[in-house]
Short mmCIF file of C-alpha atoms in Angstrom, two decimals:
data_model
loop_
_atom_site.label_atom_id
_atom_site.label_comp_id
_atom_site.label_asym_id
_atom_site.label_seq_id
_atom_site.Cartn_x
_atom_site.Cartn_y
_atom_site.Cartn_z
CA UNK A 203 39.00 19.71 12.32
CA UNK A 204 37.12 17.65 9.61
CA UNK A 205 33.75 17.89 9.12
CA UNK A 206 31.46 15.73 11.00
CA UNK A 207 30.07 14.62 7.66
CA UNK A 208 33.19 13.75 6.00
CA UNK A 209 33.93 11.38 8.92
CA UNK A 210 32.75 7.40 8.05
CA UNK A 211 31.93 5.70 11.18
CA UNK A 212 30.57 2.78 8.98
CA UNK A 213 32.92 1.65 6.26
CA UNK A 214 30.52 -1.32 4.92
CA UNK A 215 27.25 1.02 4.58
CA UNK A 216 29.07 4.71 4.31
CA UNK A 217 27.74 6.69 7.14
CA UNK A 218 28.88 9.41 8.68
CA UNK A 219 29.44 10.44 12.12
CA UNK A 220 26.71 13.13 11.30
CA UNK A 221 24.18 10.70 10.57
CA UNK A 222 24.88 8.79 13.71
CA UNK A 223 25.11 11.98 16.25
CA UNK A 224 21.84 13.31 14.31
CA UNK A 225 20.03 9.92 15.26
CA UNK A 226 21.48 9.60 18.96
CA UNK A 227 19.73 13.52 19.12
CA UNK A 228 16.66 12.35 18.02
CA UNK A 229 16.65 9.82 20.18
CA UNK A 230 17.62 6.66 19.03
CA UNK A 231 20.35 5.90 21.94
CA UNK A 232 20.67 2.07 22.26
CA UNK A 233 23.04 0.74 19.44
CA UNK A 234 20.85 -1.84 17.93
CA UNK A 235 18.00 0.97 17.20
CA UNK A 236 21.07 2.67 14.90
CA UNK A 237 22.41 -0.66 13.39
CA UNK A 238 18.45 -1.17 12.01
CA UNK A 239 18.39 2.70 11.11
CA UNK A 240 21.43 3.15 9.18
CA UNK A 241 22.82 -0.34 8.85
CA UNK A 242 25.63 0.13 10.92
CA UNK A 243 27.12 -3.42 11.94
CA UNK A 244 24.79 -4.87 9.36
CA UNK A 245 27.78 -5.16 6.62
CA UNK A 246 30.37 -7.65 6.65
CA UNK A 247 32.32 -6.25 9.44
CA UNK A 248 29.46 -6.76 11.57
CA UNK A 249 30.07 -3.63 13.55
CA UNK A 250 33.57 -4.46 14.00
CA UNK A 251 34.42 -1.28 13.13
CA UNK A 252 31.56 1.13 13.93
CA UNK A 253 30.87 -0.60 17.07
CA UNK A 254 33.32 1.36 19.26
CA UNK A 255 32.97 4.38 17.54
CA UNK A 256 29.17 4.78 18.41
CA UNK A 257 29.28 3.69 21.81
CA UNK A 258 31.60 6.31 22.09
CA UNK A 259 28.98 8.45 20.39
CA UNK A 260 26.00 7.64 22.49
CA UNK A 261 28.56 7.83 25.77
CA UNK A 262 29.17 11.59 25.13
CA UNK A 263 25.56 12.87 24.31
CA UNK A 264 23.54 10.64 26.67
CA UNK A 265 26.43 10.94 29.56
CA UNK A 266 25.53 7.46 29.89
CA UNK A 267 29.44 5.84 30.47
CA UNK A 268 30.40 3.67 27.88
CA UNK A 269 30.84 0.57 29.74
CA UNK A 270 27.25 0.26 30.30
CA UNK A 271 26.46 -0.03 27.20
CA UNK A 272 27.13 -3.24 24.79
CA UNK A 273 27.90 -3.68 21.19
CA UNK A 274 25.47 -4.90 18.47
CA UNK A 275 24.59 -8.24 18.49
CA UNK A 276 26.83 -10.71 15.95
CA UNK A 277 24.80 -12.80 13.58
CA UNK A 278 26.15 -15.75 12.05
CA UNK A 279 27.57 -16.87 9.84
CA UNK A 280 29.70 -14.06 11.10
CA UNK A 281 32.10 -13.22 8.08
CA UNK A 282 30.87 -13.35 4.48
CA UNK A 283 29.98 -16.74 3.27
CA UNK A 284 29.41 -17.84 -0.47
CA UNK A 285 25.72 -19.81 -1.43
CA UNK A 286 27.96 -22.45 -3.25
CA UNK A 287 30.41 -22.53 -0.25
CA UNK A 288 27.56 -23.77 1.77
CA UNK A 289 27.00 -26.38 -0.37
CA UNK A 290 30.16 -27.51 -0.63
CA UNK A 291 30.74 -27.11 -4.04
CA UNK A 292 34.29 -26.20 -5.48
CA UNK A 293 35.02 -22.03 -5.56
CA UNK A 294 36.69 -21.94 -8.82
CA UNK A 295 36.81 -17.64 -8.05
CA UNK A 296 39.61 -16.22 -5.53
CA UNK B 1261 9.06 12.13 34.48
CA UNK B 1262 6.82 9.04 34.09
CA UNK B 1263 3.72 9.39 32.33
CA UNK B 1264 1.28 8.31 34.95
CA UNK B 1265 -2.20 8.43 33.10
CA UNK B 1266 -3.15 7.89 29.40
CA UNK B 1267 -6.31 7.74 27.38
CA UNK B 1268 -5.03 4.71 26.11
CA UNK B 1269 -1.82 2.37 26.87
CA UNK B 1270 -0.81 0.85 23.61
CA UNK B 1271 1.64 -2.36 24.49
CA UNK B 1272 4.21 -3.15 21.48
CA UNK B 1273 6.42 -0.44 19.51
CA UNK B 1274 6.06 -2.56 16.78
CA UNK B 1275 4.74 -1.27 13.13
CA UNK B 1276 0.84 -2.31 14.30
CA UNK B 1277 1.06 -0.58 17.78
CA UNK B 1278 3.27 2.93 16.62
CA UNK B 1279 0.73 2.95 13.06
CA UNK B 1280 -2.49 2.75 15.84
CA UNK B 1281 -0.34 5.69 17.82
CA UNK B 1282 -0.36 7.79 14.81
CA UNK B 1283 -3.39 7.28 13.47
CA UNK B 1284 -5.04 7.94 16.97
CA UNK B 1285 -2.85 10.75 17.72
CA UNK B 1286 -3.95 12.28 13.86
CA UNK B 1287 -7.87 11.78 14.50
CA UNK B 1288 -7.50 13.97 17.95
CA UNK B 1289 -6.61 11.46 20.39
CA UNK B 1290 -4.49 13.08 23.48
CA UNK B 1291 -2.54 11.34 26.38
CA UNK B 1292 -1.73 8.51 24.24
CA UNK B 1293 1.27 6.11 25.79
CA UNK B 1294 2.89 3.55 24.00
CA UNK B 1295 4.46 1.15 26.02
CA UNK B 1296 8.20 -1.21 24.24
CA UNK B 1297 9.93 -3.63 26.31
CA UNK B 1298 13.20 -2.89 24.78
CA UNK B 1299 13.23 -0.50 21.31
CA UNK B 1300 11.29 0.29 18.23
CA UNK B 1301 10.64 -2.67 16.19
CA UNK B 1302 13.03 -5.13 17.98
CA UNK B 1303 10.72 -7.66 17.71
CA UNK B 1304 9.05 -9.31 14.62
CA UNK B 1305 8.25 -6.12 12.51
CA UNK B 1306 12.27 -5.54 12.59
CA UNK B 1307 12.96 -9.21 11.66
CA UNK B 1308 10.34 -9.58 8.76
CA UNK B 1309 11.34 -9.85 5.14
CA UNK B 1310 10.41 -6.85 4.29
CA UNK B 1311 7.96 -7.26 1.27
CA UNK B 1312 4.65 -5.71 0.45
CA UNK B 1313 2.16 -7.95 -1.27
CA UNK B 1314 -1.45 -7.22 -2.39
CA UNK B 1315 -1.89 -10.66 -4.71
CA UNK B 1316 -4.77 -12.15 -2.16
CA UNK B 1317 -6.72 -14.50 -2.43
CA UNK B 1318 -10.11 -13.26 0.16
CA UNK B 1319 -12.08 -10.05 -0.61
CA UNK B 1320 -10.62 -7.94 2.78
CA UNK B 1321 -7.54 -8.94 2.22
CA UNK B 1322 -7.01 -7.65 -1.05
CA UNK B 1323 -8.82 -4.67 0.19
CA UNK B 1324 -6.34 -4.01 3.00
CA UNK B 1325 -3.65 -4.88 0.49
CA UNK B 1326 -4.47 -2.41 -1.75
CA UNK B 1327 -5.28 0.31 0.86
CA UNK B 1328 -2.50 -0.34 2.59
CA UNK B 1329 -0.21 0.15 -0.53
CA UNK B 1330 -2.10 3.30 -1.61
CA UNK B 1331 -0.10 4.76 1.79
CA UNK B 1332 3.40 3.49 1.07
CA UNK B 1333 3.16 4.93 -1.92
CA UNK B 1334 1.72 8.08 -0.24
CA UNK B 1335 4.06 7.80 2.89
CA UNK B 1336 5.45 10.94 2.77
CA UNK B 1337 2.77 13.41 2.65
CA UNK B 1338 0.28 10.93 4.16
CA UNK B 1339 2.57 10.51 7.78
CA UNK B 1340 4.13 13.70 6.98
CA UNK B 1341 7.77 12.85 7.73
CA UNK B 1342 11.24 13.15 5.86
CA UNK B 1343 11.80 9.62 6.32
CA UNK B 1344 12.52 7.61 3.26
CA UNK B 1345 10.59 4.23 3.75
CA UNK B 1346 12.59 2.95 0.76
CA UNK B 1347 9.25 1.62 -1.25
CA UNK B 1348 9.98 -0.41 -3.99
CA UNK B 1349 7.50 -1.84 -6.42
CA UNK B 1350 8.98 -3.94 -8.98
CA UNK B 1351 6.33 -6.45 -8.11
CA UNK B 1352 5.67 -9.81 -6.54
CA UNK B 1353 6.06 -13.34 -8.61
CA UNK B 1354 4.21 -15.93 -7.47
CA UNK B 1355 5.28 -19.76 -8.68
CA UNK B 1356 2.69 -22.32 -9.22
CA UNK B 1357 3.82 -25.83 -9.25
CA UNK B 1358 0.66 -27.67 -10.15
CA UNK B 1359 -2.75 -27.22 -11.74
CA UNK B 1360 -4.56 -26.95 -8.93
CA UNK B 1361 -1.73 -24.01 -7.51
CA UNK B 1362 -2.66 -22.26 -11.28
CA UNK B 1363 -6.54 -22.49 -10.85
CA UNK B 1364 -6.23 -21.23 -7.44
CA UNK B 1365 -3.97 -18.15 -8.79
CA UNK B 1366 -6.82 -17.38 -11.75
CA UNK B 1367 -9.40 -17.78 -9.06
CA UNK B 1368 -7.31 -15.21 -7.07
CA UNK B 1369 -6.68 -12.35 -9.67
CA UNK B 1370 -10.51 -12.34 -10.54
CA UNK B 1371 -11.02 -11.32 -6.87
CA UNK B 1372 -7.95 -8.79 -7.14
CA UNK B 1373 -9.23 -6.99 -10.29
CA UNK B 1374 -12.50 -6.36 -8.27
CA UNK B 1375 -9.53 -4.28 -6.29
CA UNK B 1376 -7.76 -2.35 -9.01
CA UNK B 1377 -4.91 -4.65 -8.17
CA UNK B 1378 -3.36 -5.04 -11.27
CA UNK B 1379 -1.96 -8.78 -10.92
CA UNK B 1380 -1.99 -11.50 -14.24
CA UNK B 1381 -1.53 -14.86 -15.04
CA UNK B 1382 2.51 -15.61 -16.87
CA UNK B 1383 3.40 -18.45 -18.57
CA UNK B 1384 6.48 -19.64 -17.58
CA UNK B 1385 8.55 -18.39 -20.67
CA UNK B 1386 6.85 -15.00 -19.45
CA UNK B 1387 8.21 -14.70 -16.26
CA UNK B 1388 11.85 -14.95 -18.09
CA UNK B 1389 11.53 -11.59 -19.15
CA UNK B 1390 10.84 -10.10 -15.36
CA UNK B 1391 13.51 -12.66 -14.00
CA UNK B 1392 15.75 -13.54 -16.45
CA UNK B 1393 17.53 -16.01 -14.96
CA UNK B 1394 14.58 -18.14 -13.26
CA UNK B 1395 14.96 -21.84 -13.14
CA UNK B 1396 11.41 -22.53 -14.74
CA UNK B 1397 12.09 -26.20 -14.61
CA UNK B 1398 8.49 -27.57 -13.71
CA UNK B 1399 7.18 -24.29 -13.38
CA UNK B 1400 3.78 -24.28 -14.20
CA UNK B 1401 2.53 -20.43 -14.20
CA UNK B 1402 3.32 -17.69 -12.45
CA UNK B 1403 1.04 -14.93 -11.28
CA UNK B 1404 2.75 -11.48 -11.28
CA UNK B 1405 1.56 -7.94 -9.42
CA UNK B 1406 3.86 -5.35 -10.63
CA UNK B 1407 2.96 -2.65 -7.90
CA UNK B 1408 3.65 -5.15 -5.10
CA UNK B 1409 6.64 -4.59 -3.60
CA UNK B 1410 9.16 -3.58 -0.31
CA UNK B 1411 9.48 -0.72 1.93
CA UNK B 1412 12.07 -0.86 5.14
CA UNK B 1413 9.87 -2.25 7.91
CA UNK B 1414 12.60 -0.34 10.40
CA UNK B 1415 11.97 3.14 8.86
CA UNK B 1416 8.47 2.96 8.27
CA UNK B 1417 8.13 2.17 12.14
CA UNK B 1418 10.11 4.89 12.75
CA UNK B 1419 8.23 7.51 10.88
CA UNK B 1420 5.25 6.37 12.48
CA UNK B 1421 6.05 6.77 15.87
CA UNK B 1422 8.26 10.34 15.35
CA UNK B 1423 5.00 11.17 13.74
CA UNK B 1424 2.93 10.29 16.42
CA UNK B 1425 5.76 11.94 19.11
CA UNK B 1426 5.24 14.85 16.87
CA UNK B 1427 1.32 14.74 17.56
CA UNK B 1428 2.13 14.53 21.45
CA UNK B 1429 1.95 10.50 22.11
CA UNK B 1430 4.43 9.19 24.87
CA UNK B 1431 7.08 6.45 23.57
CA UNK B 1432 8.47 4.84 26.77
CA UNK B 1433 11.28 2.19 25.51
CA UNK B 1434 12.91 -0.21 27.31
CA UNK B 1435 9.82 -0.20 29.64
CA UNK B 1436 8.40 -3.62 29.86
CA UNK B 1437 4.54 -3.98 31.07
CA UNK B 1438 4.10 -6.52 34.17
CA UNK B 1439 0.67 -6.32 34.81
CA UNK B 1440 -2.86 -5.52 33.41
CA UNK B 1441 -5.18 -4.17 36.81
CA UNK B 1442 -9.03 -4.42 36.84
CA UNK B 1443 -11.67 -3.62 39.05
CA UNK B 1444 -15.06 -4.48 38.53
CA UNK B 1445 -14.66 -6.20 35.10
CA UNK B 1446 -13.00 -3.07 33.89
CA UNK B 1447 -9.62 -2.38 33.14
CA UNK B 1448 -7.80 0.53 35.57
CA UNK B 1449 -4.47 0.59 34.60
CA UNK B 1450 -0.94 -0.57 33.13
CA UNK B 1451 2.01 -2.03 35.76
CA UNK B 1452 5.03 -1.66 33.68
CA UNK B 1453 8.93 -1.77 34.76
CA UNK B 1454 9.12 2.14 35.51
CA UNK B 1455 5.72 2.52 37.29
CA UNK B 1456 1.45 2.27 37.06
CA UNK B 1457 -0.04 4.03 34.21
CA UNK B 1458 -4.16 4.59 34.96
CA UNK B 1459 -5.46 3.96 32.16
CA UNK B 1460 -9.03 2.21 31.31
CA UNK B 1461 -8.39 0.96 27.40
CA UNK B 1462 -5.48 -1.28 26.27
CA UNK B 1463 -4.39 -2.31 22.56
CA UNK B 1464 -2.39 -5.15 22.81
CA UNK B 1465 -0.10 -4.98 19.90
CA UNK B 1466 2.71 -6.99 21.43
CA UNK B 1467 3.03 -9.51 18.86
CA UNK B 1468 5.07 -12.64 19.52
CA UNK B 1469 4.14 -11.53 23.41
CA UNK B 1470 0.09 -11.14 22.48
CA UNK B 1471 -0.77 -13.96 24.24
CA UNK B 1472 1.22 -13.42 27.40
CA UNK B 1473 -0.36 -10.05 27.23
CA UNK B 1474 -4.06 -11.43 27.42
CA UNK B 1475 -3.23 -13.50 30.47
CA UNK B 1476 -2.48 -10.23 32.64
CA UNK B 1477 -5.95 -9.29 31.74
CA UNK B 1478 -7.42 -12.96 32.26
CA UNK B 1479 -8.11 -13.69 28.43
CA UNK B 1480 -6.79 -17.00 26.91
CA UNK B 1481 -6.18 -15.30 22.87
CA UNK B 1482 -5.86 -17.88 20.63
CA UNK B 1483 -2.31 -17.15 19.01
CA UNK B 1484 0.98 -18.47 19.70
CA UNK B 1485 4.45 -17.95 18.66
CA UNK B 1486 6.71 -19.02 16.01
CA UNK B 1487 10.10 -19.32 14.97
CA UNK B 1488 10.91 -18.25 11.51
CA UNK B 1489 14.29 -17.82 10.07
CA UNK B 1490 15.76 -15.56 7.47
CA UNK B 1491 19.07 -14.41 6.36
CA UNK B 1492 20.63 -11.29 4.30
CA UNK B 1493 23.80 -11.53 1.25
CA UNK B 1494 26.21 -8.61 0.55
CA UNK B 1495 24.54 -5.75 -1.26
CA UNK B 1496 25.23 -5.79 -4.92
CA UNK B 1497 24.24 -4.39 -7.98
CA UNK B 1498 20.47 -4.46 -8.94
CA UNK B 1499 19.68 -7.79 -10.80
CA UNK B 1500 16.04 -9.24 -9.52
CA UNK B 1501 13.20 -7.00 -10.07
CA UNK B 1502 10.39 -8.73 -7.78
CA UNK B 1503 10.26 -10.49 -4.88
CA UNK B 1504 10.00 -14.27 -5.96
CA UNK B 1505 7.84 -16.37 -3.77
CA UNK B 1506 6.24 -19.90 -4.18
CA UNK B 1507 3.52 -21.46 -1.82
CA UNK B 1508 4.28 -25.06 -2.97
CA UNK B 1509 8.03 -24.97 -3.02
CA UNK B 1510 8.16 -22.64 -0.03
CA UNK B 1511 10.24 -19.86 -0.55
CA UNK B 1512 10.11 -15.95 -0.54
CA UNK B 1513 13.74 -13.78 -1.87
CA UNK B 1514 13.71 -10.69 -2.98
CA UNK B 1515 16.52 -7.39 -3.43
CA UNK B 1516 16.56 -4.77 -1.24
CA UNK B 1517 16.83 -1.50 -2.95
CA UNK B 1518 20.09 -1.52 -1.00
CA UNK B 1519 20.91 -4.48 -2.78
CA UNK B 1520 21.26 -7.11 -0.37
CA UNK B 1521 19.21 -10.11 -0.81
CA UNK B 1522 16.51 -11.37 1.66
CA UNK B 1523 14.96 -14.55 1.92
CA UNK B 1524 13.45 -17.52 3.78
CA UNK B 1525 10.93 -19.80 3.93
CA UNK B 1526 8.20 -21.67 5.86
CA UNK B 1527 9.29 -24.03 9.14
CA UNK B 1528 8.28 -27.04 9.44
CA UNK B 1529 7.90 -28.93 12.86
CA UNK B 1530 8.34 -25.69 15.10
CA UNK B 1531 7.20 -25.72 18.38
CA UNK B 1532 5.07 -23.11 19.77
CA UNK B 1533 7.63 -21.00 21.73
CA UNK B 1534 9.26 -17.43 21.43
CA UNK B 1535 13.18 -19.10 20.38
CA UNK B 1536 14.33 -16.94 17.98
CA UNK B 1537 18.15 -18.56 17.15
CA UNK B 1538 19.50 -19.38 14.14
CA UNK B 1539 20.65 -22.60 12.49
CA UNK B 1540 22.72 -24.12 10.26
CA UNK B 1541 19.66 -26.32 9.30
CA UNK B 1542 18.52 -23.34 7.59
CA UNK B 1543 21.36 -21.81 6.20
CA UNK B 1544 21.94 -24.99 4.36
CA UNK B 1545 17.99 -25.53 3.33
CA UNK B 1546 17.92 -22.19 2.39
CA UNK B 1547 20.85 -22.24 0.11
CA UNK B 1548 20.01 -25.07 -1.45
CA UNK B 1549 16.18 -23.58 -2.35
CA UNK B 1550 17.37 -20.32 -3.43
CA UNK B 1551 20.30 -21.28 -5.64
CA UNK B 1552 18.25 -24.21 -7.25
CA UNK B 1553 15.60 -21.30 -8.10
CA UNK B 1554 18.03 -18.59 -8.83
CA UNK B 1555 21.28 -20.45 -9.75
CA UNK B 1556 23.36 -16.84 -10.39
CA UNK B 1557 23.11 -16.56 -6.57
CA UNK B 1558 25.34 -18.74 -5.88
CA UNK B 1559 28.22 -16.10 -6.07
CA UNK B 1560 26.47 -14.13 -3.52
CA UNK B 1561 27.96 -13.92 0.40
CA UNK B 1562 25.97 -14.39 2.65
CA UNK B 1563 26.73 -11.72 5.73
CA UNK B 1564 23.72 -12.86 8.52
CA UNK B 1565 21.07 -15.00 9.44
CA UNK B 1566 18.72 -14.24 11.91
CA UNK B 1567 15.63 -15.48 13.15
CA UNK B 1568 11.61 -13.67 14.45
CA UNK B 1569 8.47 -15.32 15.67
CA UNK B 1570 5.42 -15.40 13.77
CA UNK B 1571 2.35 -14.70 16.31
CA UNK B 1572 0.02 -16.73 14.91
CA UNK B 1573 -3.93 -17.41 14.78
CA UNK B 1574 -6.30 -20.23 14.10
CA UNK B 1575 -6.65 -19.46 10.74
CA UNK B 1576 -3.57 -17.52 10.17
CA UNK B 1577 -5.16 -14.22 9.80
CA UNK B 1578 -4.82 -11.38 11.90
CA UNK B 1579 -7.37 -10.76 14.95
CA UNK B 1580 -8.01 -7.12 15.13
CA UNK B 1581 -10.84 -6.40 17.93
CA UNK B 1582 -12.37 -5.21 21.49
CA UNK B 1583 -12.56 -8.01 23.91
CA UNK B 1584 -16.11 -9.09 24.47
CA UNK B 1585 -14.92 -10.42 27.55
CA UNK B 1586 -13.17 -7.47 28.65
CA UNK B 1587 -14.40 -3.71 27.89
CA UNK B 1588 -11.39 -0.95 26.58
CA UNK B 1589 -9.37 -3.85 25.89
CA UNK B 1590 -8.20 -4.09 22.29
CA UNK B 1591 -6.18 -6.52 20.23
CA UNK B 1592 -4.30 -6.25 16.95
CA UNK B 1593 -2.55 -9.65 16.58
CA UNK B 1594 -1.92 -12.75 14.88
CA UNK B 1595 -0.44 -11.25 12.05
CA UNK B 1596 0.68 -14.54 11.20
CA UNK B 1597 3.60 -13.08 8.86
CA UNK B 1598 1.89 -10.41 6.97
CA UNK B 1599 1.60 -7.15 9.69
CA UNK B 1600 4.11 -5.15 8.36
CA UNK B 1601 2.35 -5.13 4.88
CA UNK B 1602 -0.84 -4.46 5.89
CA UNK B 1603 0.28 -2.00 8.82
CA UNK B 1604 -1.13 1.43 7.30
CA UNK B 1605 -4.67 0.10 7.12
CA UNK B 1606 -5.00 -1.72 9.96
CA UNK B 1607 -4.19 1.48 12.44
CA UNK B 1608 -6.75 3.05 10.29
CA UNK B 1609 -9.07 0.40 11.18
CA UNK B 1610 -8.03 0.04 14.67
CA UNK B 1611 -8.66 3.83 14.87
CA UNK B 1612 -11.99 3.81 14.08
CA UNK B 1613 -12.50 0.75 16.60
CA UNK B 1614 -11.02 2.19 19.35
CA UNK B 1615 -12.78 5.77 18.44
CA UNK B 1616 -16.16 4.36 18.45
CA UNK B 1617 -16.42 5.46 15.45
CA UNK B 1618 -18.50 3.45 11.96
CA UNK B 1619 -15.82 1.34 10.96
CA UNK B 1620 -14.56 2.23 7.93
CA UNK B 1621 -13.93 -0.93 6.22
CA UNK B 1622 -16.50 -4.11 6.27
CA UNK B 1623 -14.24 -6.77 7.42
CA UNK B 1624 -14.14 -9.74 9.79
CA UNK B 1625 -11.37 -9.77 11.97
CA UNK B 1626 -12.96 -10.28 14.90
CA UNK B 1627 -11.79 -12.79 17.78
CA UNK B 1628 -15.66 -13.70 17.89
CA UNK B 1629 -15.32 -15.70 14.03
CA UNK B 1630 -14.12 -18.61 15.50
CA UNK B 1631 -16.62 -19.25 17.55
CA UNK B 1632 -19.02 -18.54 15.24
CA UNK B 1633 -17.30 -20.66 12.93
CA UNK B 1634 -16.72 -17.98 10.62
CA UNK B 1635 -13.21 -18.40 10.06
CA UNK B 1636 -11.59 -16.69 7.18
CA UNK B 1637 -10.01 -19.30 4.35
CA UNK B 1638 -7.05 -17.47 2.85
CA UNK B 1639 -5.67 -19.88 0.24
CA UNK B 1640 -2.42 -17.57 0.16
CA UNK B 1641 -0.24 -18.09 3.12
CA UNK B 1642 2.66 -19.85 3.59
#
C-alpha cells in the first residue's frame, strides 16, 4: 500500500491525498472550499483530474454518497490560453 | 444540533465577519455564531486580487493600512495558527500618468510617513530597477511602498475562523439567513435556512448581500453591488517583484508567490446588481492593458477568469458601525474593494464597537458621515 502522502490527487498543484483527507477532517467537505485551499482544479486541468478523486474522498469520510455532490466549477477560458493568442497576434513558439 | 441562541449572530464567513469572530471570541466573547450561506470566503473575499496596500492617501486609512499589515506580518503568533497566509511584501508600484496624478502621490507619502509607512516618490528610470521590464512610455512617476504586498485572502480566512472555532464560536455553512425578527425596536433573533437563532445583536458582514441584509431589519444601507472581473496565468518562475497598479490607466497585476499572475481592473458602465460572470470583453481589455504595460507577459497562459462584486458605499469607503436606527445591530460593509487588506484591523475595531468598549482607533466610519456631510475623500481608489 503506498503512502497516503506519496499519492498526487492534483497533478497541476502537487497535492497529496494526505493533504486533501487532512482538510475533509478538519472540515472543509464541499469541493470548492478545497479547490481555494490547496488549489486543486485551479491548474490547467481545471479539476479534470482531481475532481473525481476528491469527491470520492469527501464520499467516504462524510458518508455523504458521491452523487450528491458536484465537481468544481469550470472557469473560462477553460484550457490554457496565451496573452498574445488573445490578441490575435502570430505564436511564432510551439 | 443547531445552535439556537448566541450573544451575537455574525452574517457573512467572509474575511470581515470570521476576523470580528476571532477577535470577539479572543477578548472573552462566548456563544458567538457565525452564520455563511454557502462556505468560507465564497463570496468577494475569495474572489479579490489578493494584494495588501498601505500607500493611502487619508490619515485612517493609512493608519488601518499600516496596522493592519503589522498583523500579516505577525499572523502567526498574533491568530495563533499553523496556517501559512503566504505574505509577500515585495511592495506596491503605483503609476502616475500626469502631473496632477504625481502631486497627488507626494501629497500622499507626506501623510504616509506620519505612519512609518515607508513609501517614495521614483522616477520613471527608477522603477526599471524594481520592474525591469516596465513599459515607462509616458510614465510620469511612480510611487513605490516596499512592505506592501499579498497574503492568500482564502487562508487568512481560514485561520481566522479555525481560530475562532478554536476559541468556541459556532461556524454554520451552507446556512443562509432569511429573516432579521424585532420586537419593540429591538432585535430578537436570526431566521436562517436550518432554524431561529435568539439573539439580540447582529454584525452584518455579508458583503455583496449587505444591503439585502439591512432590509430584513428595515434599514435602507447605502451600498450596492458590483461586478468586477479578474483572471489568473499559469504559475511560473518569479519575475515581478510588486504588485503594479495605476489609478489613471486602470490596472492592478501582481505574482502570486505561487507564481501565477493576477490582475484586473476597474468596470466601467456596471449596473448595480450581484452578476458575477465572466466575459470575453474583459479577457480581451485585460490582455491588451497588461501586455502593453508588461510586454514579457505575453508568453504567459492564461488558465481562468472569474468575476466578484464590489459592495460599495457613497464614498467608496467602508461603513463600519451600530445602527442608530436599530440598537445591537452592527455593520461592517462597503468595503468597496479594499476589505481583505484592511481585515485584521477592522475586527479589532469592530471588537471594541461591539464590546462597548473606548474605541481604539479615532476614525470615521460611521454610516452617520453622510448625513452629516462628512464624507471621507480618498483620492486613492480605483
Amino acid at each position: 500500500m503506498m503512502k497516503e502522502d506519496n499519492i498526487i490527487v492534483c497533478r497541476c498543484e502537487d497535492v497529496t491525498l494526505k493533504d486533501i483527507r487532512e482538510l475533509i477532517k478538519r472540515g472543509y467537505t464541499n469541493i470548492e472550499e478545497i479547490k481555494r485551499i490547496t488549489r486543486c482544479g485551479m491548474g490547467p486541468c481545471q479539476g479534470k483530474n482531481c475532481g473525481q478523486i476528491i469527491l470520492r474522498e469527501i464520499s467516504m469520510i462524510t458518508g455523504i454518497p458521491v452523487e450528491k455532490l458536484t465537481l468544481q466549477r469550470y472557469r473560462p477560458p477553460f484550457g490554457g490560453i496565451k496573452f498574445s493568442e488573445v490578441l490575435g497576434e502570430n505564436n511564432d513558439e510551439k | 444540533m443547531m445552535k439556537n441562541k448566541a450573544s451575537i449572530v455574525i452574517i457573512g464567513g467572509g474575511v470581515i465577519g470570521c476576523s470580528a469572530a476571532y477577535n470577539l471570541s479572543k477578548r472573552g466573547l462566548k456563544d458567538i455564531v457565525l452564520v455563511e450561506k454557502k462556505f468560507l470566503a465564497s463570496g468577494a473575499t475569495g474572489r479579490c486580487g489578493a494584494g495588501i496596500r498601505q500607500q493611502w492617501g487619508t490619515r485612517q486609512n493609512c493608519f488601518l493600512a499600516k496596522k493592519s499589515m503589522e498583523i500579516f506580518e505577525n499572523f502567526r503568533d498574533y491568530v495563533d495558527t499553523k496556517i501559512d497566509i503566504e505574505l509577500k511584501q515585495k511592495g506596491y508600484l503605483l503609476l502616475a500618468y500626469s502631473d496632477k496624478e504625481v502631486d497627488q502621490f507626494e501629497k500622499n507619502i507626506f501623510i504616509q510617513h506620519e505612519y512609518g509607512i515607508p513609501s517614495r516618490i521614483l522616477e520613471p528610470e527608477e522603477s526599471l530597477e524594481i520592474v525591469p521590464f516596465l513599459n515607462i512610455e509616458k510614465l510620469k512617476a511612480a510611487a513605490f511602498c516596499p512592505t506592501d504586498g499579498h497574503a492568500n485572502p482564502f487562508h487568512v480566512t481560514a485561520a481566522y475562523a479555525e481560530a475562532a472555532k478554536k476559541n468556541g464560536v459556532t461556524i454554520l455553512k451552507d446556512t443562509e439567513v432569511l429573516g432579521i425578527n424585532k420586537s419593540k425596536g429591538r432585535i430578537t433573533g436570526v431566521e436562517t435556512s436550518k432554524g431561529l437563532i435568539e439573539t439580540e445583536k447582529v454584525l452584518n458582514a455579508a458583503g455583496s448581500w449587505a444591503r439585502e441584509i439591512g432590509k430584513m431589519a428595515g434599514l435602507d444601507l447605502p451600498v450596492f453591488s458590483e461586478r468586477h472581473e479578474i483572471l489568473v496565468t499559469e504559475p511560473v518562475n518569479s519575475i515581478l517583484d510588486p504588485m503594479v497598479m495605476s489609478f489613471s490607466y486602470n490596472i492592478y497585476c501582481q505574482q502570486s508567490p505561487h507564481g501565477s499572475f493576477i490582475m484586473g481592473y476597474g468596470p466601467e458602465n456596471e449596473g448595480h446588481n450581484h452578476r458575477i460572470n465572466s466575459s470575453c470583453n474583459f479577457l480581451e481589455n485585460m490582455s491588451k492593458k497588461a501586455t502593453w504595460l508588461l510586454p514579457p507577459l505575453k508568453k504567459l497562459r492564461i488558465v481562468r477568469q472569474w468575476a466578484g462584486s464590489y459592495n460599495i458605499s457613497p464614498d467608496k469607503q467602508p461603513i463600519v458601525c451600530e445602527s442608530e436606527e436599530l440598537a445591537g445591530f452592527y455593520m461592517a460593509i462597503g468595503f468597496s474593494g479594499h476589505g481583505f487588506m484592511l481585515s485584521p484591523a477592522i475586527g479589532i475595531y469592530l471588537t471594541d464597537l461591539i464590546l462597548k468598549e473606548e474605541p481604539p482607533f479615532d476614525i470615521t466610519v460611521d454610516l452617520g458621515r453622510f448625513e452629516r456631510r462628512e464624507t471621507i475623500s480618498e483620492p486613492s481608489v480605483v
